[in-house]
Amino acid sequence: MKEYSSIKFQTLSLPCFNKYRVLFYNSEGVKFIPDNLEQLLTVKGLAYWIMDDGYKTGQGFYISSESFTLMEHELLVKILKNKFDLDCNYHKHTNGYRVYIFSKSKDKLLSLIKPYLLNHFYYKFDRGLIFNHFIR
């Protein structure tokens, strides 16, 4: 008989964060995009989202967002275009869709989130962009 070992842990939660769960998760625990996201999403929020789910690829930049529906991706892209003037779209991926920010908007994206971008997340951007924004 094989023996297996495992590690189990539990994190604490604070009631003050429950309002965010209600905003972004339905009663079954499925994440969704609220209709008023355009009012809710700030540059600081975008920076946190990029630090969490963003990554460079080739010339462009992806935000992992596979858990959202096609309609939600259409809304996300519309918000990113309207509110932040980012040239973006969504791309089909194995498990759904991902938000794609075109190369010509990476500089704009970095300019927006620069005040909130922690230095250990610089790797998510091209060295040249980081140099132009932070070193010079």
PDB file of C-alpha atoms in Angstrom:
ATOM      1  CA  MET A   1       0.000   0.000   0.000  1.00  0.00           C
ATOM      2  CA  LYS A   2       1.380   3.404  -0.992  1.00  0.00           C
ATOM      3  CA  GLU A   3       1.632   6.161   1.544  1.00  0.00           C
ATOM      4  CA  TYR A   4       1.011   9.758   0.627  1.00  0.00           C
ATOM      5  CA  SER A   5       1.712  12.876   2.572  1.00  0.00           C
ATOM      6  CA  SER A   6       0.080  16.228   2.218  1.00  0.00           C
ATOM      7  CA  ILE A   7       0.207  19.671   3.671  1.00  0.00           C
ATOM      8  CA  LYS A   8      -2.939  21.530   4.514  1.00  0.00           C
ATOM      9  CA  PHE A   9      -3.271  25.168   5.440  1.00  0.00           C
ATOM     10  CA  GLN A  10      -5.982  27.710   5.951  1.00  0.00           C
ATOM     11  CA  THR A  11      -5.880  31.464   5.600  1.00  0.00           C
ATOM     12  CA  LEU A  12      -7.756  34.030   7.591  1.00  0.00           C
ATOM     13  CA  SER A  13     -10.348  36.275   6.052  1.00  0.00           C
ATOM     14  CA  LEU A  14     -11.569  39.589   7.276  1.00  0.00           C
ATOM     15  CA  PRO A  15     -15.231  40.634   7.095  1.00  0.00           C
ATOM     16  CA  CYS A  16     -14.228  44.024   5.634  1.00  0.00           C
ATOM     17  CA  PHE A  17     -13.382  42.226   2.356  1.00  0.00           C
ATOM     18  CA  ASN A  18     -16.794  40.544   1.996  1.00  0.00           C
ATOM     19  CA  LYS A  19     -18.112  43.479  -0.065  1.00  0.00           C
ATOM     20  CA  TYR A  20     -15.560  42.645  -2.771  1.00  0.00           C
ATOM     21  CA  ARG A  21     -16.613  39.018  -2.865  1.00  0.00           C
ATOM     22  CA  VAL A  22     -20.206  40.090  -3.420  1.00  0.00           C
ATOM     23  CA  LEU A  23     -19.076  42.463  -6.190  1.00  0.00           C
ATOM     24  CA  PHE A  24     -17.089  39.878  -8.162  1.00  0.00           C
ATOM     25  CA  TYR A  25     -18.471  36.414  -7.270  1.00  0.00           C
ATOM     26  CA  ASN A  26     -21.967  34.981  -7.622  1.00  0.00           C
ATOM     27  CA  SER A  27     -23.686  32.800  -5.010  1.00  0.00           C
ATOM     28  CA  GLU A  28     -22.060  29.659  -6.491  1.00  0.00           C
ATOM     29  CA  GLY A  29     -18.586  31.182  -6.108  1.00  0.00           C
ATOM     30  CA  VAL A  30     -18.080  31.853  -9.824  1.00  0.00           C
ATOM     31  CA  LYS A  31     -16.147  35.026 -10.654  1.00  0.00           C
ATOM     32  CA  PHE A  32     -17.868  37.558 -12.915  1.00  0.00           C
ATOM     33  CA  ILE A  33     -17.385  41.081 -14.254  1.00  0.00           C
ATOM     34  CA  PRO A  34     -19.840  43.541 -12.691  1.00  0.00           C
ATOM     35  CA  ASP A  35     -21.707  45.887 -15.030  1.00  0.00           C
ATOM     36  CA  ASN A  36     -20.204  48.929 -13.290  1.00  0.00           C
ATOM     37  CA  LEU A  37     -16.567  47.817 -13.633  1.00  0.00           C
ATOM     38  CA  GLU A  38     -15.752  50.910 -15.678  1.00  0.00           C
ATOM     39  CA  GLN A  39     -16.531  53.065 -12.632  1.00  0.00           C
ATOM     40  CA  LEU A  40     -14.776  50.665 -10.241  1.00  0.00           C
ATOM     41  CA  LEU A  41     -11.532  50.023 -12.127  1.00  0.00           C
ATOM     42  CA  THR A  42      -8.865  52.614 -11.367  1.00  0.00           C
ATOM     43  CA  VAL A  43      -5.298  52.931 -12.621  1.00  0.00           C
ATOM     44  CA  LYS A  44      -4.161  51.491  -9.289  1.00  0.00           C
ATOM     45  CA  GLY A  45      -6.529  48.549  -9.731  1.00  0.00           C
ATOM     46  CA  LEU A  46      -5.220  48.025 -13.260  1.00  0.00           C
ATOM     47  CA  ALA A  47      -1.659  48.000 -11.887  1.00  0.00           C
ATOM     48  CA  TYR A  48      -2.547  45.319  -9.334  1.00  0.00           C
ATOM     49  CA  TRP A  49      -4.293  43.293 -12.035  1.00  0.00           C
ATOM     50  CA  ILE A  50      -1.200  43.531 -14.274  1.00  0.00           C
ATOM     51  CA  MET A  51       1.136  42.555 -11.426  1.00  0.00           C
ATOM     52  CA  ASP A  52      -1.063  39.547 -10.687  1.00  0.00           C
ATOM     53  CA  ASP A  53      -2.232  38.269 -14.076  1.00  0.00           C
ATOM     54  CA  GLY A  54      -0.224  40.148 -16.715  1.00  0.00           C
ATOM     55  CA  TYR A  55       2.663  38.797 -18.780  1.00  0.00           C
ATOM     56  CA  LYS A  56       4.596  39.785 -21.884  1.00  0.00           C
ATOM     57  CA  THR A  57       4.488  37.648 -24.976  1.00  0.00           C
ATOM     58  CA  GLY A  58       6.333  38.400 -28.187  1.00  0.00           C
ATOM     59  CA  GLN A  59       5.637  42.043 -28.879  1.00  0.00           C
ATOM     60  CA  GLY A  60       2.345  42.208 -26.984  1.00  0.00           C
ATOM     61  CA  PHE A  61       1.072  41.760 -23.464  1.00  0.00           C
ATOM     62  CA  TYR A  62      -1.531  39.353 -22.092  1.00  0.00           C
ATOM     63  CA  ILE A  63      -3.748  39.509 -19.043  1.00  0.00           C
ATOM     64  CA  SER A  64      -4.813  36.033 -17.944  1.00  0.00           C
ATOM     65  CA  SER A  65      -8.580  36.223 -17.794  1.00  0.00           C
ATOM     66  CA  GLU A  66      -9.725  32.776 -18.897  1.00  0.00           C
ATOM     67  CA  SER A  67     -12.397  32.470 -16.218  1.00  0.00           C
ATOM     68  CA  PHE A  68     -14.537  35.147 -17.882  1.00  0.00           C
ATOM     69  CA  THR A  69     -17.067  34.632 -20.664  1.00  0.00           C
ATOM     70  CA  LEU A  70     -16.795  35.978 -24.201  1.00  0.00           C
ATOM     71  CA  MET A  71     -19.315  38.733 -23.371  1.00  0.00           C
ATOM     72  CA  GLU A  72     -17.290  39.680 -20.300  1.00  0.00           C
ATOM     73  CA  HIS A  73     -14.148  39.881 -22.444  1.00  0.00           C
ATOM     74  CA  GLU A  74     -15.952  42.196 -24.831  1.00  0.00           C
ATOM     75  CA  LEU A  75     -16.807  44.401 -21.836  1.00  0.00           C
ATOM     76  CA  LEU A  76     -13.230  44.268 -20.485  1.00  0.00           C
ATOM     77  CA  VAL A  77     -11.771  45.301 -23.836  1.00  0.00           C
ATOM     78  CA  LYS A  78     -14.294  48.130 -24.160  1.00  0.00           C
ATOM     79  CA  ILE A  79     -13.382  49.410 -20.679  1.00  0.00           C
ATOM     80  CA  LEU A  80      -9.629  49.219 -21.314  1.00  0.00           C
ATOM     81  CA  LYS A  81     -10.079  51.096 -24.600  1.00  0.00           C
ATOM     82  CA  ASN A  82     -12.496  53.746 -23.314  1.00  0.00           C
ATOM     83  CA  LYS A  83     -11.085  54.413 -19.873  1.00  0.00           C
ATOM     84  CA  PHE A  84      -7.343  53.915 -20.412  1.00  0.00           C
ATOM     85  CA  ASP A  85      -6.995  54.408 -24.194  1.00  0.00           C
ATOM     86  CA  LEU A  86      -5.288  51.028 -24.615  1.00  0.00           C
ATOM     87  CA  ASP A  87      -5.288  49.288 -27.991  1.00  0.00           C
ATOM     88  CA  CYS A  88      -6.396  45.798 -27.041  1.00  0.00           C
ATOM     89  CA  ASN A  89      -8.604  42.861 -27.897  1.00  0.00           C
ATOM     90  CA  TYR A  90      -9.225  39.351 -26.639  1.00  0.00           C
ATOM     91  CA  HIS A  91      -7.658  36.179 -28.005  1.00  0.00           C
ATOM     92  CA  LYS A  92      -8.961  32.637 -27.865  1.00  0.00           C
ATOM     93  CA  HIS A  93      -6.864  30.435 -25.616  1.00  0.00           C
ATOM     94  CA  THR A  94      -7.002  26.787 -24.585  1.00  0.00           C
ATOM     95  CA  ASN A  95      -9.256  27.388 -21.587  1.00  0.00           C
ATOM     96  CA  GLY A  96     -11.206  30.396 -22.855  1.00  0.00           C
ATOM     97  CA  TYR A  97     -10.066  33.898 -23.725  1.00  0.00           C
ATOM     98  CA  ARG A  98      -7.333  36.293 -22.615  1.00  0.00           C
ATOM     99  CA  VAL A  99      -7.095  40.050 -22.889  1.00  0.00           C
ATOM    100  CA  TYR A 100      -4.345  41.053 -25.317  1.00  0.00           C
ATOM    101  CA  ILE A 101      -2.746  44.508 -25.273  1.00  0.00           C
ATOM    102  CA  PHE A 102      -1.051  45.343 -28.560  1.00  0.00           C
ATOM    103  CA  SER A 103       2.614  46.344 -28.604  1.00  0.00           C
ATOM    104  CA  LYS A 104       1.853  49.953 -29.495  1.00  0.00           C
ATOM    105  CA  SER A 105      -0.005  50.322 -26.163  1.00  0.00           C
ATOM    106  CA  LYS A 106       2.610  48.733 -23.874  1.00  0.00           C
ATOM    107  CA  ASP A 107       4.349  52.072 -23.337  1.00  0.00           C
ATOM    108  CA  LYS A 108       1.004  53.708 -22.504  1.00  0.00           C
ATOM    109  CA  LEU A 109       0.162  50.864 -20.107  1.00  0.00           C
ATOM    110  CA  LEU A 110       3.486  51.191 -18.319  1.00  0.00           C
ATOM    111  CA  SER A 111       3.090  54.981 -18.105  1.00  0.00           C
ATOM    112  CA  LEU A 112      -0.295  54.509 -16.442  1.00  0.00           C
ATOM    113  CA  ILE A 113       0.697  51.907 -13.863  1.00  0.00           C
ATOM    114  CA  LYS A 114       4.250  53.121 -13.203  1.00  0.00           C
ATOM    115  CA  PRO A 115       3.441  54.814  -9.847  1.00  0.00           C
ATOM    116  CA  TYR A 116       2.085  51.518  -8.485  1.00  0.00           C
ATOM    117  CA  LEU A 117       4.353  48.953 -10.180  1.00  0.00           C
ATOM    118  CA  LEU A 118       6.592  47.245  -7.638  1.00  0.00           C
ATOM    119  CA  ASN A 119      10.149  46.781  -8.898  1.00  0.00           C
ATOM    120  CA  HIS A 120      10.061  42.996  -8.627  1.00  0.00           C
ATOM    121  CA  PHE A 121       7.384  43.058 -11.367  1.00  0.00           C
ATOM    122  CA  TYR A 122       9.577  44.890 -13.895  1.00  0.00           C
ATOM    123  CA  TYR A 123      10.286  41.524 -15.538  1.00  0.00           C
ATOM    124  CA  LYS A 124       6.752  41.628 -16.942  1.00  0.00           C
ATOM    125  CA  PHE A 125       7.848  44.373 -19.338  1.00  0.00           C
ATOM    126  CA  ASP A 126      10.595  44.680 -21.934  1.00  0.00           C
ATOM    127  CA  ARG A 127      13.934  45.914 -20.596  1.00  0.00           C
ATOM    128  CA  GLY A 128      13.902  48.862 -22.984  1.00  0.00           C
ATOM    129  CA  LEU A 129      10.544  50.062 -21.669  1.00  0.00           C
ATOM    130  CA  ILE A 130      11.662  49.679 -18.072  1.00  0.00           C
ATOM    131  CA  PHE A 131      14.880  51.567 -18.816  1.00  0.00           C
ATOM    132  CA  ASN A 132      12.993  54.420 -20.491  1.00  0.00           C
ATOM    133  CA  HIS A 133      10.485  54.728 -17.651  1.00  0.00           C
ATOM    134  CA  PHE A 134      12.526  54.055 -14.530  1.00  0.00           C
ATOM    135  CA  ILE A 135      16.254  54.332 -15.169  1.00  0.00           C
ATOM    136  CA  ARG A 136      16.630  57.536 -17.192  1.00  0.00           C
TER     137      ARG A 136
END
